[in-house]
PDB file of C-alpha atoms and ligand atoms in Angstrom:
ATOM      1  CA  MET A   1     118.724 202.566  30.015  1.00 48.00           C
ATOM      2  CA  THR A   2     118.200 199.698  32.443  1.00 52.00           C
ATOM      3  CA  THR A   3     115.313 198.989  34.795  1.00 51.00           C
ATOM      4  CA  GLU A   4     115.494 198.068  38.477  1.00 46.00           C
ATOM      5  CA  SER A   5     114.133 194.551  39.024  1.00 47.00           C
ATOM      6  CA  THR A   6     112.590 195.505  42.326  1.00 47.00           C
ATOM      7  CA  ALA A   7     110.498 198.354  40.907  1.00 53.00           C
ATOM      8  CA  VAL A   8     107.411 196.165  40.583  1.00 65.00           C
ATOM      9  CA  ALA A   9     105.957 194.372  43.584  1.00 62.00           C
ATOM     10  CA  THR A  10     105.120 190.782  42.731  1.00 65.00           C
ATOM     11  CA  VAL A  11     102.035 189.176  44.150  1.00 68.00           C
ATOM     12  CA  ASP A  12     103.583 186.388  46.191  1.00 87.00           C
ATOM     13  CA  ALA A  13     106.536 184.079  46.720  1.00 90.00           C
ATOM     14  CA  HIS A  14     105.848 182.200  43.473  1.00 93.00           C
ATOM     15  CA  GLY A  15     105.898 185.488  41.541  1.00 93.00           C
ATOM     16  CA  GLU A  16     109.173 186.521  43.160  1.00 93.00           C
ATOM     17  CA  LYS A  17     110.735 183.198  42.239  1.00 93.00           C
ATOM     18  CA  VAL A  18     109.532 183.393  38.625  1.00 95.00           C
ATOM     19  CA  GLN A  19     110.674 187.004  38.296  1.00 96.00           C
ATOM     20  CA  ALA A  20     114.156 186.172  39.627  1.00 94.00           C
ATOM     21  CA  MET A  21     114.387 183.122  37.346  1.00 93.00           C
ATOM     22  CA  PHE A  22     113.598 185.091  34.172  1.00 95.00           C
ATOM     23  CA  ASP A  23     115.921 187.906  35.223  1.00 96.00           C
ATOM     24  CA  ARG A  24     118.648 185.268  35.573  1.00 94.00           C
ATOM     25  CA  ILE A  25     118.152 183.535  32.204  1.00 93.00           C
ATOM     26  CA  ALA A  26     117.490 186.726  30.218  1.00 95.00           C
ATOM     27  CA  PRO A  27     120.908 186.826  28.438  1.00 94.00           C
ATOM     28  CA  GLY A  28     120.420 183.357  26.901  1.00 92.00           C
ATOM     29  CA  TYR A  29     116.614 183.321  26.660  1.00 92.00           C
ATOM     30  CA  ASP A  30     116.255 183.974  22.905  1.00 93.00           C
ATOM     31  CA  ARG A  31     118.997 181.454  22.124  1.00 90.00           C
ATOM     32  CA  ALA A  32     117.250 178.804  24.235  1.00 89.00           C
ATOM     33  CA  ASN A  33     113.932 179.426  22.447  1.00 87.00           C
ATOM     34  CA  ARG A  34     115.479 179.061  18.992  1.00 83.00           C
ATOM     35  CA  TRP A  35     117.505 175.956  19.863  1.00 84.00           C
ATOM     36  CA  MET A  36     114.680 174.195  21.729  1.00 81.00           C
ATOM     37  CA  SER A  37     112.032 174.845  19.090  1.00 78.00           C
ATOM     38  CA  LEU A  38     114.302 174.792  15.998  1.00 81.00           C
ATOM     39  CA  TRP A  39     112.876 178.234  15.122  1.00 82.00           C
ATOM     40  CA  THR A  40     109.251 176.969  15.325  1.00 88.00           C
ATOM     41  CA  ASP A  41     108.519 179.597  18.007  1.00 88.00           C
ATOM     42  CA  VAL A  42     109.015 182.316  15.358  1.00 91.00           C
ATOM     43  CA  ARG A  43     106.372 180.689  13.142  1.00 93.00           C
ATOM     44  CA  TRP A  44     103.981 180.207  16.075  1.00 95.00           C
ATOM     45  CA  ARG A  45     104.241 183.867  17.100  1.00 95.00           C
ATOM     46  CA  ARG A  46     103.599 184.986  13.526  1.00 96.00           C
ATOM     47  CA  ARG A  47     100.507 182.804  13.269  1.00 96.00           C
ATOM     48  CA  ALA A  48      99.206 183.914  16.677  1.00 97.00           C
ATOM     49  CA  VAL A  49      99.578 187.624  15.924  1.00 98.00           C
ATOM     50  CA  ASP A  50      97.729 187.368  12.604  1.00 95.00           C
ATOM     51  CA  GLY A  51      94.185 188.715  13.045  1.00 91.00           C
ATOM     52  CA  LEU A  52      94.959 190.134  16.490  1.00 97.00           C
ATOM     53  CA  LEU A  53      93.357 193.538  16.017  1.00 97.00           C
ATOM     54  CA  PRO A  54      89.568 193.845  15.722  1.00 94.00           C
ATOM     55  CA  ASP A  55      88.379 195.357  12.425  1.00 91.00           C
ATOM     56  CA  ASP A  56      86.762 198.315  14.203  1.00 93.00           C
ATOM     57  CA  SER A  57      90.061 199.502  15.776  1.00 93.00           C
ATOM     58  CA  GLY A  58      90.820 203.178  15.162  1.00 90.00           C
ATOM     59  CA  PRO A  59      93.862 204.597  13.333  1.00 93.00           C
ATOM     60  CA  SER A  60      96.177 204.269  16.377  1.00 93.00           C
ATOM     61  CA  PRO A  61      95.175 201.078  18.173  1.00 98.00           C
ATOM     62  CA  ARG A  62      96.633 200.227  21.568  1.00 98.00           C
ATOM     63  CA  VAL A  63      97.942 196.721  22.182  1.00 98.00           C
ATOM     64  CA  LEU A  64      99.461 195.201  25.311  1.00 98.00           C
ATOM     65  CA  ASP A  65     101.988 192.424  24.767  1.00 98.00           C
ATOM     66  CA  LEU A  66     101.776 190.960  28.261  1.00 98.00           C
ATOM     67  CA  CYS A  67     104.687 188.909  29.639  1.00 98.00           C
ATOM     68  CA  ALA A  68     106.598 190.310  26.672  1.00 98.00           C
ATOM     69  CA  GLY A  69     109.997 189.032  27.804  1.00 98.00           C
ATOM     70  CA  THR A  70     112.631 190.045  25.239  1.00 98.00           C
ATOM     71  CA  MET A  71     109.873 191.502  23.049  1.00 98.00           C
ATOM     72  CA  ASP A  72     109.893 189.100  20.075  1.00 97.00           C
ATOM     73  CA  SER A  73     106.086 189.103  20.017  1.00 98.00           C
ATOM     74  CA  SER A  74     105.980 192.900  20.371  1.00 98.00           C
ATOM     75  CA  LEU A  75     108.182 193.126  17.266  1.00 98.00           C
ATOM     76  CA  GLU A  76     105.927 190.721  15.383  1.00 97.00           C
ATOM     77  CA  ILE A  77     102.853 192.771  16.386  1.00 98.00           C
ATOM     78  CA  HIS A  78     104.607 195.904  15.140  1.00 98.00           C
ATOM     79  CA  ARG A  79     105.570 194.189  11.871  1.00 97.00           C
ATOM     80  CA  ARG A  80     101.947 193.100  11.291  1.00 97.00           C
ATOM     81  CA  TYR A  81     100.298 196.296  12.603  1.00 97.00           C
ATOM     82  CA  PRO A  82     102.806 199.163  12.139  1.00 97.00           C
ATOM     83  CA  GLN A  83     100.198 201.769  13.143  1.00 96.00           C
ATOM     84  CA  ALA A  84      99.634 200.244  16.608  1.00 98.00           C
ATOM     85  CA  HIS A  85     101.141 201.461  19.866  1.00 98.00           C
ATOM     86  CA  VAL A  86     102.479 198.326  21.548  1.00 98.00           C
ATOM     87  CA  ILE A  87     103.083 198.307  25.300  1.00 98.00           C
ATOM     88  CA  ALA A  88     105.569 195.515  26.070  1.00 98.00           C
ATOM     89  CA  GLY A  89     104.831 194.591  29.681  1.00 98.00           C
ATOM     90  CA  ASP A  90     106.816 192.221  31.867  1.00 97.00           C
ATOM     91  CA  PHE A  91     107.830 192.089  35.535  1.00 96.00           C
ATOM     92  CA  ALA A  92     111.355 190.835  34.795  1.00 96.00           C
ATOM     93  CA  ALA A  93     113.348 193.984  34.073  1.00 96.00           C
ATOM     94  CA  GLN A  94     116.289 192.012  32.708  1.00 97.00           C
ATOM     95  CA  MET A  95     114.112 190.338  30.077  1.00 97.00           C
ATOM     96  CA  LEU A  96     112.953 193.729  28.786  1.00 98.00           C
ATOM     97  CA  ASP A  97     116.485 195.118  28.971  1.00 98.00           C
ATOM     98  CA  HIS A  98     117.906 192.258  26.920  1.00 97.00           C
ATOM     99  CA  GLY A  99     115.331 192.954  24.210  1.00 97.00           C
ATOM    100  CA  ARG A 100     115.879 196.707  24.076  1.00 97.00           C
ATOM    101  CA  HIS A 101     118.593 196.511  21.383  1.00 96.00           C
ATOM    102  CA  LYS A 102     115.904 195.215  18.983  1.00 97.00           C
ATOM    103  CA  LEU A 103     113.994 198.505  19.185  1.00 97.00           C
ATOM    104  CA  VAL A 104     115.704 200.417  16.410  1.00 96.00           C
ATOM    105  CA  GLY A 105     114.248 203.137  14.163  1.00 94.00           C
ATOM    106  CA  ASP A 106     110.490 203.036  13.823  1.00 95.00           C
ATOM    107  CA  LYS A 107     110.185 200.207  16.347  1.00 97.00           C
ATOM    108  CA  ALA A 108     111.424 202.437  19.169  1.00 96.00           C
ATOM    109  CA  ASP A 109     108.592 204.896  18.429  1.00 97.00           C
ATOM    110  CA  HIS A 110     105.873 202.243  18.497  1.00 98.00           C
ATOM    111  CA  ILE A 111     106.999 199.743  21.134  1.00 98.00           C
ATOM    112  CA  GLU A 112     107.086 200.897  24.739  1.00 98.00           C
ATOM    113  CA  PRO A 113     108.719 198.532  27.263  1.00 98.00           C
ATOM    114  CA  ARG A 114     107.053 198.899  30.661  1.00 97.00           C
ATOM    115  CA  GLN A 115     107.767 196.874  33.783  1.00 97.00           C
ATOM    116  CA  MET A 116     104.524 195.529  35.241  1.00 97.00           C
ATOM    117  CA  ASP A 117     102.921 192.651  37.063  1.00 97.00           C
ATOM    118  CA  ALA A 118     100.137 190.808  35.246  1.00 97.00           C
ATOM    119  CA  HIS A 119      97.956 190.911  38.387  1.00 96.00           C
ATOM    120  CA  VAL A 120      97.877 194.713  38.649  1.00 95.00           C
ATOM    121  CA  LEU A 121      98.215 196.164  35.165  1.00 97.00           C
ATOM    122  CA  PRO A 122      99.197 199.842  35.041  1.00 96.00           C
ATOM    123  CA  VAL A 123      96.696 200.341  32.209  1.00 97.00           C
ATOM    124  CA  ALA A 124      93.357 202.190  32.323  1.00 97.00           C
ATOM    125  CA  ASP A 125      89.932 200.532  32.102  1.00 97.00           C
ATOM    126  CA  ASP A 126      88.913 199.857  28.468  1.00 97.00           C
ATOM    127  CA  GLU A 127      92.260 201.227  27.184  1.00 97.00           C
ATOM    128  CA  LEU A 128      93.267 198.335  24.952  1.00 98.00           C
ATOM    129  CA  ASP A 129      92.085 197.214  21.542  1.00 98.00           C
ATOM    130  CA  ALA A 130      93.955 193.942  21.949  1.00 98.00           C
ATOM    131  CA  LEU A 131      95.931 192.037  24.535  1.00 98.00           C
ATOM    132  CA  PHE A 132      98.461 189.438  23.425  1.00 98.00           C
ATOM    133  CA  CYS A 133     100.339 187.031  25.676  1.00 98.00           C
ATOM    134  CA  ALA A 134     102.799 184.349  24.528  1.00 97.00           C
ATOM    135  CA  PHE A 135     103.920 181.707  27.032  1.00 96.00           C
ATOM    136  CA  GLY A 136     103.074 184.018  29.927  1.00 97.00           C
ATOM    137  CA  VAL A 137      99.763 183.152  31.600  1.00 97.00           C
ATOM    138  CA  ARG A 138     101.074 179.715  32.611  1.00 96.00           C
ATOM    139  CA  ASN A 139     103.475 181.482  34.983  1.00 95.00           C
ATOM    140  CA  VAL A 140     101.155 183.811  36.858  1.00 96.00           C
ATOM    141  CA  SER A 141     100.315 183.134  40.500  1.00 95.00           C
ATOM    142  CA  ASP A 142      96.607 183.883  40.337  1.00 95.00           C
ATOM    143  CA  LEU A 143      95.164 183.164  36.889  1.00 96.00           C
ATOM    144  CA  PRO A 144      91.571 184.327  37.651  1.00 96.00           C
ATOM    145  CA  ARG A 145      92.901 187.635  38.980  1.00 96.00           C
ATOM    146  CA  ALA A 146      95.164 188.129  35.954  1.00 97.00           C
ATOM    147  CA  THR A 147      92.259 187.265  33.634  1.00 98.00           C
ATOM    148  CA  ALA A 148      90.043 189.815  35.410  1.00 97.00           C
ATOM    149  CA  GLU A 149      92.759 192.435  34.797  1.00 97.00           C
ATOM    150  CA  GLN A 150      92.813 191.538  31.109  1.00 98.00           C
ATOM    151  CA  ALA A 151      89.025 191.968  30.960  1.00 98.00           C
ATOM    152  CA  ARG A 152      89.243 195.301  32.811  1.00 98.00           C
ATOM    153  CA  THR A 153      91.805 196.789  30.444  1.00 98.00           C
ATOM    154  CA  LEU A 154      90.258 195.605  27.161  1.00 98.00           C
ATOM    155  CA  ARG A 155      87.576 197.761  25.620  1.00 98.00           C
ATOM    156  CA  PRO A 156      84.268 196.098  24.743  1.00 97.00           C
ATOM    157  CA  GLY A 157      84.908 194.272  21.478  1.00 97.00           C
ATOM    158  CA  GLY A 158      88.649 194.129  22.250  1.00 98.00           C
ATOM    159  CA  ARG A 159      90.534 190.971  21.369  1.00 98.00           C
ATOM    160  CA  LEU A 160      92.496 188.606  23.597  1.00 98.00           C
ATOM    161  CA  CYS A 161      95.080 186.284  22.071  1.00 98.00           C
ATOM    162  CA  ILE A 162      96.954 183.734  24.175  1.00 98.00           C
ATOM    163  CA  LEU A 163      99.745 181.537  22.782  1.00 97.00           C
ATOM    164  CA  GLU A 164     100.543 178.876  25.334  1.00 96.00           C
ATOM    165  CA  PHE A 165     101.568 175.341  26.262  1.00 93.00           C
ATOM    166  CA  PHE A 166      98.451 174.000  28.002  1.00 95.00           C
ATOM    167  CA  ARG A 167      98.362 170.914  30.207  1.00 92.00           C
ATOM    168  CA  PRO A 168      98.448 168.004  27.727  1.00 87.00           C
ATOM    169  CA  SER A 169      95.154 166.201  27.310  1.00 83.00           C
ATOM    170  CA  SER A 170      95.678 163.812  24.362  1.00 82.00           C
ATOM    171  CA  ALA A 171      97.990 160.780  24.541  1.00 83.00           C
ATOM    172  CA  PHE A 172     100.284 162.296  21.873  1.00 85.00           C
ATOM    173  CA  GLU A 173     100.618 165.590  23.756  1.00 82.00           C
ATOM    174  CA  ARG A 174     101.329 163.763  27.031  1.00 83.00           C
ATOM    175  CA  LEU A 175     103.989 161.622  25.355  1.00 84.00           C
ATOM    176  CA  PHE A 176     105.589 164.595  23.575  1.00 82.00           C
ATOM    177  CA  HIS A 177     105.723 166.841  26.620  1.00 79.00           C
ATOM    178  CA  GLY A 178     106.695 163.928  28.895  1.00 79.00           C
ATOM    179  CA  VAL A 179     109.687 162.914  26.798  1.00 81.00           C
ATOM    180  CA  MET A 180     110.806 166.417  25.759  1.00 81.00           C
ATOM    181  CA  GLY A 181     110.344 167.819  29.266  1.00 76.00           C
ATOM    182  CA  ARG A 182     112.639 165.230  30.780  1.00 82.00           C
ATOM    183  CA  THR A 183     115.332 165.198  28.078  1.00 86.00           C
ATOM    184  CA  ILE A 184     115.828 167.726  25.292  1.00 80.00           C
ATOM    185  CA  LEU A 185     114.321 170.829  26.942  1.00 82.00           C
ATOM    186  CA  PRO A 186     116.347 170.822  30.185  1.00 80.00           C
ATOM    187  CA  LEU A 187     119.523 169.864  28.315  1.00 87.00           C
ATOM    188  CA  VAL A 188     119.231 172.466  25.560  1.00 81.00           C
ATOM    189  CA  GLY A 189     117.898 175.117  27.960  1.00 79.00           C
ATOM    190  CA  TRP A 190     120.874 174.540  30.248  1.00 85.00           C
ATOM    191  CA  MET A 191     123.319 174.691  27.298  1.00 86.00           C
ATOM    192  CA  ALA A 192     121.805 177.983  26.098  1.00 82.00           C
ATOM    193  CA  THR A 193     121.483 179.741  29.467  1.00 87.00           C
ATOM    194  CA  GLY A 194     123.619 177.806  31.962  1.00 88.00           C
ATOM    195  CA  ASP A 195     120.496 177.452  34.136  1.00 86.00           C
ATOM    196  CA  LEU A 196     119.041 174.000  34.664  1.00 86.00           C
ATOM    197  CA  GLU A 197     116.402 175.004  37.214  1.00 84.00           C
ATOM    198  CA  ALA A 198     114.536 177.225  34.748  1.00 84.00           C
ATOM    199  CA  TYR A 199     114.269 174.425  32.248  1.00 79.00           C
ATOM    200  CA  THR A 200     113.062 171.842  34.733  1.00 85.00           C
ATOM    201  CA  TYR A 201     110.496 174.450  35.859  1.00 85.00           C
ATOM    202  CA  LEU A 202     109.198 174.627  32.245  1.00 86.00           C
ATOM    203  CA  PRO A 203     107.724 171.069  32.042  1.00 86.00           C
ATOM    204  CA  ARG A 204     106.504 171.341  35.661  1.00 88.00           C
ATOM    205  CA  SER A 205     104.655 174.549  34.847  1.00 89.00           C
ATOM    206  CA  ILE A 206     103.055 172.944  31.779  1.00 91.00           C
ATOM    207  CA  ASN A 207     101.826 169.940  33.781  1.00 88.00           C
ATOM    208  CA  GLY A 208     100.576 172.202  36.562  1.00 90.00           C
ATOM    209  CA  PHE A 209      98.683 174.522  34.215  1.00 92.00           C
ATOM    210  CA  ASP A 210      95.061 174.453  33.019  1.00 91.00           C
ATOM    211  CA  THR A 211      93.896 172.253  30.178  1.00 94.00           C
ATOM    212  CA  ILE A 212      92.544 174.215  27.208  1.00 95.00           C
ATOM    213  CA  GLU A 213      89.028 173.229  28.292  1.00 95.00           C
ATOM    214  CA  SER A 214      89.327 174.659  31.815  1.00 96.00           C
ATOM    215  CA  TYR A 215      91.093 177.772  30.513  1.00 98.00           C
ATOM    216  CA  THR A 216      88.347 178.533  27.998  1.00 97.00           C
ATOM    217  CA  GLU A 217      85.759 178.091  30.787  1.00 97.00           C
ATOM    218  CA  LEU A 218      87.661 180.670  32.823  1.00 98.00           C
ATOM    219  CA  LEU A 219      87.569 183.088  29.883  1.00 98.00           C
ATOM    220  CA  ALA A 220      83.813 182.586  29.455  1.00 97.00           C
ATOM    221  CA  ALA A 221      83.337 183.382  33.165  1.00 97.00           C
ATOM    222  CA  HIS A 222      85.105 186.725  32.574  1.00 97.00           C
ATOM    223  CA  ASP A 223      82.840 187.840  29.708  1.00 97.00           C
ATOM    224  CA  PHE A 224      84.992 186.586  26.863  1.00 98.00           C
ATOM    225  CA  VAL A 225      82.970 185.299  23.906  1.00 98.00           C
ATOM    226  CA  ASP A 226      83.701 183.733  20.492  1.00 97.00           C
ATOM    227  CA  VAL A 227      86.468 181.717  22.115  1.00 98.00           C
ATOM    228  CA  GLN A 228      88.448 179.881  19.424  1.00 97.00           C
ATOM    229  CA  VAL A 229      91.255 177.394  19.832  1.00 97.00           C
ATOM    230  CA  ASP A 230      93.915 176.954  17.142  1.00 96.00           C
ATOM    231  CA  PRO A 231      96.171 173.949  17.897  1.00 94.00           C
ATOM    232  CA  LEU A 232      99.772 174.310  16.713  1.00 92.00           C
ATOM    233  CA  THR A 233     102.108 171.480  15.641  1.00 86.00           C
ATOM    234  CA  PHE A 234      99.767 168.583  16.489  1.00 81.00           C
ATOM    235  CA  GLY A 235      98.604 170.295  19.683  1.00 85.00           C
ATOM    236  CA  VAL A 236     102.059 170.813  21.219  1.00 86.00           C
ATOM    237  CA  ALA A 237     101.025 174.462  21.750  1.00 91.00           C
ATOM    238  CA  ALA A 238      97.806 176.354  21.036  1.00 95.00           C
ATOM    239  CA  VAL A 239      96.498 179.817  20.315  1.00 97.00           C
ATOM    240  CA  VAL A 240      93.317 180.808  22.144  1.00 98.00           C
ATOM    241  CA  ARG A 241      91.493 183.814  20.701  1.00 98.00           C
ATOM    242  CA  ALA A 242      88.505 185.524  22.289  1.00 98.00           C
ATOM    243  CA  THR A 243      86.551 188.785  22.193  1.00 98.00           C
ATOM    244  CA  TYR A 244      85.698 190.739  25.323  1.00 98.00           C
ATOM    245  CA  ARG A 245      81.947 191.476  25.528  1.00 97.00           C
ATOM    246  CA  PRO A 246      81.047 192.672  29.011  1.00 95.00           C
ATOM    247  CA  THR A 247      77.540 191.999  30.257  1.00 87.00           C
ATOM    248  CA  ALA A 248      77.816 194.990  32.659  1.00 71.00           C
ATOM    249  CA  PRO A 249      77.916 198.482  31.074  1.00 62.00           C
ATOM    250  CA  SER A 250      81.364 199.877  30.258  1.00 55.00           C
ATOM    251  CA  GLY A 251      82.990 201.675  33.227  1.00 53.00           C
ATOM    252  CA  THR A 252      81.468 199.377  35.847  1.00 56.00           C
ATOM    253  CA  HIS A 253      84.255 196.824  35.880  1.00 55.00           C
ATOM    254  CA  THR A 254      84.399 195.000  39.157  1.00 50.00           C
ATOM    255  CA  GLY A 255      87.496 193.020  38.275  1.00 50.00           C
ATOM    256  CA  LYS A 256      85.406 189.918  38.919  1.00 44.00           C
ATOM    257  CA  PRO A 257      83.236 187.772  36.674  1.00 46.00           C
TER     258      PRO A 257
HETATM  259  C1  SAM B   1     108.333 182.164  28.824  1.00 78.67           C
HETATM  260  S1  SAM B   1     108.568 183.881  28.904  1.00 78.67           S
HETATM  261  C2  SAM B   1     107.716 184.452  27.471  1.00 78.67           C
HETATM  262  C3  SAM B   1     108.308 185.729  26.917  1.00 78.67           C
HETATM  263  C4  SAM B   1     107.754 186.137  25.566  1.00 78.67           C
HETATM  264  N1  SAM B   1     106.337 186.395  25.610  1.00 78.67           N
HETATM  265  C5  SAM B   1     108.074 185.101  24.515  1.00 78.67           C
HETATM  266  O1  SAM B   1     107.146 184.594  23.878  1.00 78.67           O
HETATM  267  O2  SAM B   1     109.252 184.824  24.322  1.00 78.67           O
HETATM  268  C6  SAM B   1     107.458 184.335  30.191  1.00 78.67           C
HETATM  269  C7  SAM B   1     107.571 185.783  30.594  1.00 78.67           C
HETATM  270  O3  SAM B   1     106.482 186.079  31.470  1.00 78.67           O
HETATM  271  C8  SAM B   1     106.950 186.968  32.455  1.00 78.67           C
HETATM  272  N2  SAM B   1     106.036 186.883  33.599  1.00 78.67           N
HETATM  273  C9  SAM B   1     105.732 185.784  34.320  1.00 78.67           C
HETATM  274  N3  SAM B   1     104.859 186.088  35.295  1.00 78.67           N
HETATM  275  C10 SAM B   1     104.589 187.412  35.170  1.00 78.67           C
HETATM  276  C11 SAM B   1     103.763 188.316  35.889  1.00 78.67           C
HETATM  277  N4  SAM B   1     103.052 187.939  36.949  1.00 78.67           N
HETATM  278  N5  SAM B   1     103.726 189.595  35.490  1.00 78.67           N
HETATM  279  C12 SAM B   1     104.471 190.006  34.430  1.00 78.67           C
HETATM  280  N6  SAM B   1     105.290 189.210  33.727  1.00 78.67           N
HETATM  281  C13 SAM B   1     105.341 187.914  34.087  1.00 78.67           C
HETATM  282  C14 SAM B   1     108.358 186.499  32.745  1.00 78.67           C
HETATM  283  O4  SAM B   1     109.138 187.485  33.359  1.00 78.67           O
HETATM  284  C15 SAM B   1     108.844 186.116  31.358  1.00 78.67           C
HETATM  285  O5  SAM B   1     109.502 187.170  30.722  1.00 78.67           O
END
């Protein structure tokens, strides 16, 4: 079954552009990831997913893999937590469609692809035990609004886990991203997908994104506590983990800090 790309309204022109770009590169997306990272992305996802669910989750926890793309993280979440119901949410229908062949046997029962925009999640207040997002939040149009949605949908005590390329702050990170972003990434991305624009967008989006420091401040402003940063491969990427502890009583979400 395929999904219509237009089924989900995107927030603005940037969102429309990003959605169309991922729909376009979907057939070669996994190949590009493996070639560009020499399979390191598989290791990063595994490390990020470890410890995702809070200890007090019930027997059938609910997890949203936001910006799930071709669902590699959803599969890793299922491998680590086979009892969980994983909603794989993404606004690019083609990305989800190109991952659907991976949902065989038990995986099809536990992983539910759902087209959605990160700014207006079709998920109830307090529904989620955990929300995972790999290489997604950097692309959203309105990060505070998307973060408020994540807070709204997580239950008190729920866990947020973000795997991302943040704006480089150390000299090594700047050098690495500067050189890779101008050479290897666009070249290999183009070879894997035939699309150069998407892989020149990648370094631009990294340089235009928050530093880890400003991102963790944003999380604190949305009632996330115990914020922990786990740098990966000398800080090339990082995992940010946090727990949602609302100061207002449950059920009075305003969607704002
Ligand atoms: C770099 S890919 C990451 C995919 C996957 N998480 C992974 O690790 O391979 C970013 C994904 O975020 C999705 N995305 C970007 N902005 C979004 C938004 N506003 N709402 C939903 N999905 C979005 C894109 O469609 C794309 O599939």
